[in-house]
Every structure is written in C-alpha cells, then in structure tokens.
mmCIF file of C-alpha atoms in Angstrom:
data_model
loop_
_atom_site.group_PDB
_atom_site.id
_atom_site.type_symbol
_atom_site.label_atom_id
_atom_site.label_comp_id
_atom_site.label_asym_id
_atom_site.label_seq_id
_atom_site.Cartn_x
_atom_site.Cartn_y
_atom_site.Cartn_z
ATOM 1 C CA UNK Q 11 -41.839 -13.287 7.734
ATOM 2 C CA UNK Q 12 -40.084 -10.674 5.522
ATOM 3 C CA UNK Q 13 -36.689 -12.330 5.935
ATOM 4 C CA UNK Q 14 -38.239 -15.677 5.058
ATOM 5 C CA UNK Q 15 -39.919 -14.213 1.979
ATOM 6 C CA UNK Q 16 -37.075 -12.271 0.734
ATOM 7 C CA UNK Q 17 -34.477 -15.750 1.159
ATOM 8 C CA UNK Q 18 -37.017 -17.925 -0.823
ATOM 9 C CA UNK Q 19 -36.977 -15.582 -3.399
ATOM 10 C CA UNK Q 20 -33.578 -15.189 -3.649
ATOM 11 C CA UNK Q 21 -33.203 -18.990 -3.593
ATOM 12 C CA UNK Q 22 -35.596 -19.467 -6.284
ATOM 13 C CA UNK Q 23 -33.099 -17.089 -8.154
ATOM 14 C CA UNK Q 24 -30.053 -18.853 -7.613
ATOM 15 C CA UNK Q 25 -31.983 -22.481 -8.394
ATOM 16 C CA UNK Q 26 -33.185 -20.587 -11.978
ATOM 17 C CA UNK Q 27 -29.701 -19.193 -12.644
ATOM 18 C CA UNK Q 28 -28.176 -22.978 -11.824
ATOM 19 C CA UNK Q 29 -26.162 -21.788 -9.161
ATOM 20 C CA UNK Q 30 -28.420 -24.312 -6.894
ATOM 21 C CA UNK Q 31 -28.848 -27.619 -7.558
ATOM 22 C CA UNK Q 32 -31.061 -30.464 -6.728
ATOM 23 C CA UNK Q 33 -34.299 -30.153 -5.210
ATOM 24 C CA UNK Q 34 -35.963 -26.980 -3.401
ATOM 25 C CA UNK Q 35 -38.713 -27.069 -1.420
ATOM 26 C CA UNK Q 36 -40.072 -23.413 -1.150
ATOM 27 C CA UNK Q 37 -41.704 -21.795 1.638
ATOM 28 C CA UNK Q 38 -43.417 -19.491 -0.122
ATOM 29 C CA UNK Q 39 -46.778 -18.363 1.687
ATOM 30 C CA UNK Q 40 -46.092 -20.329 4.748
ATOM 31 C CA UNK Q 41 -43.874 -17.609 6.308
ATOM 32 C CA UNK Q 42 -46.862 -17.122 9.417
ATOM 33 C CA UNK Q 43 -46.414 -20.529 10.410
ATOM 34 C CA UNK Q 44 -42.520 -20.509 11.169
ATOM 35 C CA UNK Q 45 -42.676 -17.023 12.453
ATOM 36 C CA UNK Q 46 -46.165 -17.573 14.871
ATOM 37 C CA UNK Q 47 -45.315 -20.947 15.971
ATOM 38 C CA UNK Q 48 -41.372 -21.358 16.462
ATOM 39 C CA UNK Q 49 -41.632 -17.641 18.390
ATOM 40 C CA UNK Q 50 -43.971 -19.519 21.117
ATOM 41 C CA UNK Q 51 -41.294 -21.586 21.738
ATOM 42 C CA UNK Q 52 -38.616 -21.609 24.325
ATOM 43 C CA UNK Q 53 -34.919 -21.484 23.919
ATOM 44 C CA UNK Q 54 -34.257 -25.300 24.607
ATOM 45 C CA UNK Q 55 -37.233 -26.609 22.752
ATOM 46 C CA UNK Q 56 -36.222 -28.433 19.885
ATOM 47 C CA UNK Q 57 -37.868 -28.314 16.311
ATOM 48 C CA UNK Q 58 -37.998 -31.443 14.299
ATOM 49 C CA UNK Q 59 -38.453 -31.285 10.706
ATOM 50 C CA UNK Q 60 -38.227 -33.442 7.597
ATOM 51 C CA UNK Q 61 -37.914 -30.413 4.686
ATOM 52 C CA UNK Q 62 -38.657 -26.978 4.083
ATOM 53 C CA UNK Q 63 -37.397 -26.117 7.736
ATOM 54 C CA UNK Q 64 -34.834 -23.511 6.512
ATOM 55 C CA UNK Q 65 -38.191 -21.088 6.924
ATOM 56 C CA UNK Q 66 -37.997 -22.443 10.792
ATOM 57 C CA UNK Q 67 -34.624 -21.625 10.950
ATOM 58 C CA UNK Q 68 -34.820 -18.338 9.418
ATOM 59 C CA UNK Q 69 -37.816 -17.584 12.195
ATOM 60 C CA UNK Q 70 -36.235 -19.425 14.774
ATOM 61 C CA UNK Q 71 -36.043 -16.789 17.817
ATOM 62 C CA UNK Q 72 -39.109 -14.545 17.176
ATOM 63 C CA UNK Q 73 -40.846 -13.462 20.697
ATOM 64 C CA UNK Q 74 -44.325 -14.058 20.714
ATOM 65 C CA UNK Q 75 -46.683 -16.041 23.365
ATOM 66 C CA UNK Q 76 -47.688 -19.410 23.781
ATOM 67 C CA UNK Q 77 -50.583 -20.264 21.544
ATOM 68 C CA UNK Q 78 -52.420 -23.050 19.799
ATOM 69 C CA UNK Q 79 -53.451 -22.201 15.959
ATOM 70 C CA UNK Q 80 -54.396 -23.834 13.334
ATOM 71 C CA UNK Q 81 -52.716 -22.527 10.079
ATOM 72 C CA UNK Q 82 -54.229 -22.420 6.745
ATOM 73 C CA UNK Q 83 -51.066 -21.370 4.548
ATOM 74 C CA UNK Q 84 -50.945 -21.312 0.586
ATOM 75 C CA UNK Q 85 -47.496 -21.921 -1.107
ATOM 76 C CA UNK Q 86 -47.687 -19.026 -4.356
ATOM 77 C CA UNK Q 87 -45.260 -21.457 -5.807
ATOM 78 C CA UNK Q 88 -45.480 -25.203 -6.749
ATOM 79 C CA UNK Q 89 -44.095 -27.832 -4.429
ATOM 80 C CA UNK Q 90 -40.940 -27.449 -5.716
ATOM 81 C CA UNK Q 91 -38.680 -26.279 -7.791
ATOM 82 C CA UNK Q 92 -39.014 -29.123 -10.012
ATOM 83 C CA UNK Q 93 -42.576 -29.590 -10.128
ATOM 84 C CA UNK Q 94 -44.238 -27.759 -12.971
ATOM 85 C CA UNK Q 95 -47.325 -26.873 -10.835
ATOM 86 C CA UNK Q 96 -50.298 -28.012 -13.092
ATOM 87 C CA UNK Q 97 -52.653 -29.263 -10.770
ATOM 88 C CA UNK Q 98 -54.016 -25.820 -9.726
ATOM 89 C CA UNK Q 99 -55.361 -22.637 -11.645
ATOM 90 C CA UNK Q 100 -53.669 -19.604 -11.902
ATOM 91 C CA UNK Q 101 -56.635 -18.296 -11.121
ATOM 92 C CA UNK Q 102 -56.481 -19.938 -7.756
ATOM 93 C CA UNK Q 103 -53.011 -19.042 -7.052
ATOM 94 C CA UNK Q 104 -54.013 -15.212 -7.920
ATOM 95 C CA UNK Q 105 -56.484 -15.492 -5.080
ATOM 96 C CA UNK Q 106 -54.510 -16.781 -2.437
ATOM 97 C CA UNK Q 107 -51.840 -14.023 -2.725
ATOM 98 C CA UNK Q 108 -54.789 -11.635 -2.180
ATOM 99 C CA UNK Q 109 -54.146 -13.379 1.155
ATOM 100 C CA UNK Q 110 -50.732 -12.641 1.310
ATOM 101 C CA UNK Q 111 -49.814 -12.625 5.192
ATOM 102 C CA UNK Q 112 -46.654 -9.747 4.346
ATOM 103 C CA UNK Q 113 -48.338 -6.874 2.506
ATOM 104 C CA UNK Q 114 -51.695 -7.738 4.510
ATOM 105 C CA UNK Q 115 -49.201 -7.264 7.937
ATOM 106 C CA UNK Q 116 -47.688 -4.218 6.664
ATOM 107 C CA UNK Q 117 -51.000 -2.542 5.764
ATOM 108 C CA UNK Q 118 -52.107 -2.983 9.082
ATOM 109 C CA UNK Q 119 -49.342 -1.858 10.976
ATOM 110 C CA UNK Q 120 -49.272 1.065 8.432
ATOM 111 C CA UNK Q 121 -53.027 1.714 9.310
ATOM 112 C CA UNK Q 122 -52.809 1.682 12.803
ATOM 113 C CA UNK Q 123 -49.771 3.872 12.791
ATOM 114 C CA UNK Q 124 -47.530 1.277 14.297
ATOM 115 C CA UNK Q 125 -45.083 1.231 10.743
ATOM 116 C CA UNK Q 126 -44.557 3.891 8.214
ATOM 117 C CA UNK Q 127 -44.091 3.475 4.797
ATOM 118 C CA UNK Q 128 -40.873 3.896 4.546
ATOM 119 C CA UNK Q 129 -39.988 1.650 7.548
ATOM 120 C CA UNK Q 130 -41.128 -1.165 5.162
ATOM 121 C CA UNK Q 131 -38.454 0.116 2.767
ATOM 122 C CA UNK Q 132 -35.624 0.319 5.096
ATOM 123 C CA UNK Q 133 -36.731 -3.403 6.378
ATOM 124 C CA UNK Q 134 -36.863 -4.832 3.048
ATOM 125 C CA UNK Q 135 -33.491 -2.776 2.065
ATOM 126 C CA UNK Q 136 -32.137 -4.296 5.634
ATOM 127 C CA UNK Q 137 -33.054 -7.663 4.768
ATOM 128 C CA UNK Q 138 -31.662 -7.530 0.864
ATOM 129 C CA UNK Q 139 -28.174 -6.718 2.331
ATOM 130 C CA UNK Q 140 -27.834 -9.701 4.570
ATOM 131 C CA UNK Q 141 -29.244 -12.238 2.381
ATOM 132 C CA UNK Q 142 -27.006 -10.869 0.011
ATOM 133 C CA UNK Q 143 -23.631 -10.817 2.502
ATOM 134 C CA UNK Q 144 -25.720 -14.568 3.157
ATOM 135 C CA UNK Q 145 -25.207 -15.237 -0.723
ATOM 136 C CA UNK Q 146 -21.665 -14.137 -1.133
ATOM 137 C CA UNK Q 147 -20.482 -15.217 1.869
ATOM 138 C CA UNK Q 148 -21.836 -19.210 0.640
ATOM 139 C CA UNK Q 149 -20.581 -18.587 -2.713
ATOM 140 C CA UNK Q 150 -16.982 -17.877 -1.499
ATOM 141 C CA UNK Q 151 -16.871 -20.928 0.935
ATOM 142 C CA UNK Q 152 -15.086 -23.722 -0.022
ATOM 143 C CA UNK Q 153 -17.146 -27.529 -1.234
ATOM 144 C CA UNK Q 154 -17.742 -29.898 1.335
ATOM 145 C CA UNK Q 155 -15.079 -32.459 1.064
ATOM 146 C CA UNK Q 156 -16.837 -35.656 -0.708
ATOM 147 C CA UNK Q 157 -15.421 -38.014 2.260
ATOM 148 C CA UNK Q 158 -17.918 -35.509 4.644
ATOM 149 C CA UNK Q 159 -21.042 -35.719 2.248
ATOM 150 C CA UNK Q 160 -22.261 -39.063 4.350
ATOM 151 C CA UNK Q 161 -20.530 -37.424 8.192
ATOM 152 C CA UNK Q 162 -23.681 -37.223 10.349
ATOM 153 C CA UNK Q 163 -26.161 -39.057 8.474
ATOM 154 C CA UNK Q 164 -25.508 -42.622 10.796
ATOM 155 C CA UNK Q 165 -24.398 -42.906 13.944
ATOM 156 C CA UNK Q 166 -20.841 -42.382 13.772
ATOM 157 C CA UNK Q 167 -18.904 -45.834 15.324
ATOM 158 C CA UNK Q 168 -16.294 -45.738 18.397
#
C-alpha cells in the first residue's frame, strides 16, 4: 500500500510541475483494494481494468489468501487531476483520512510489536529510492515514436 501511496504522490508531483500531461486518475485512498484483492489472486489470473489500474499493477504480486470483501475506499484527492473537487467538504475529506488504511496499518503493527518505528522509515526511505530510479529512469527514455501511439489499440491485420 506504501509503494502505491508514495507513486501517486510522486505522480501528482510531476502532473503539478507539467512534467505529466493529460489526465490522471489518482489512487489515492484506495491502496487496500489493489493490495487485499490482486494478492488473493493467482499467478495466471488476469486483471481487467479500464483506469486507475497502475495501483493494481503496483500491488500486483502481494501474498495474501483467497477472500471475498467488500471495500469501502475514500480517494483524499478529487477524481482527477483535472477536476477541481467541489462537490465535497473539506471537512469530509479531513475525516476520511482519519481512516487512512497506511498510518492506521503501521500503528498496528507498531502496537503489536510486529514493526518498529524505524522500520516504517527505512520502508518509506526504500520505497522513495525506487520510485525515484522509477522517475529518472522514465525521464531518460526516449518518446514513443508517433507511428506507435495507435500499435496495439486494434487488432493488428495479417
């Protein structure tokens, strides 16, 4: 959930400083979701989505058992990037984060004894580096050719 947290953060710094374009969907607050459901999946099961499924792929691989759950998520941020988020409060919005699935985790596993504090530090630290190598390592790759923009969205003919 960290990792998931930590990339749509970054992302929503990239989109502000321009280096992003278009739309972005965040997944903000919905980090459980990817990280409880696509870990009760197997290897060859496939995951079909129509946005927001870089949170899916970032969770993609997480052990956990089979279960059936339903999910009750709050995005912290509007819908997307675009969207200037005026059809809720911010007094809403301050008390879903109270709900925040991350810090809530980390307290627990901090009360039980199962983390220390400073585990959470070396995680997050962990996770800053390879979004960041993640970061550099798309900034320094070349553009998609514009004769590949439309490769893979038909059926290619034979």
């Amino acid at each position: 959930m960290i990792r998931i947290r930590r990339f749509e953060e970054r992302c929503v710094r990239l989109y502000s400083s321009e280096a992003v374009c278009g739309f972005l969907h965040l997944y903000i607050g919905e980090e459980a979701v990817a990280a409880g459901l696509l870990g009760a999946l197997e290897p060859e099961d496939a995951v079909v989505s129509t946005y927001r499924d870089h949170g899916h792929a970032l969770a993609r691989g997480v052990p956990m058992g089979p279960v059936f759950l339903e999910l009750r998520t709050y995005r912290f941020r509007a819908h997307s990037m675009y969207d200037a988020d005026r059809y809720r409060t911010k007094t809403e919005i301050e008390e879903w984060k109270v709900r925040d699935p991350i810090p809530r985790l980390f307290d627990e596993l901090c009360a039980t004894g199962t983390l220390k504090p400073e585990d959470r530090a070396a995680l997050e630290t962990a996770v800053g580096a390879e979004i960041d190598a993640a970061v550099t390592a798309a900034e320094a790759a070349p553009l998609e050719p514009v004769a590949d923009l439309t490769r893979h969205v038909y059926a290619e003919r034979k």
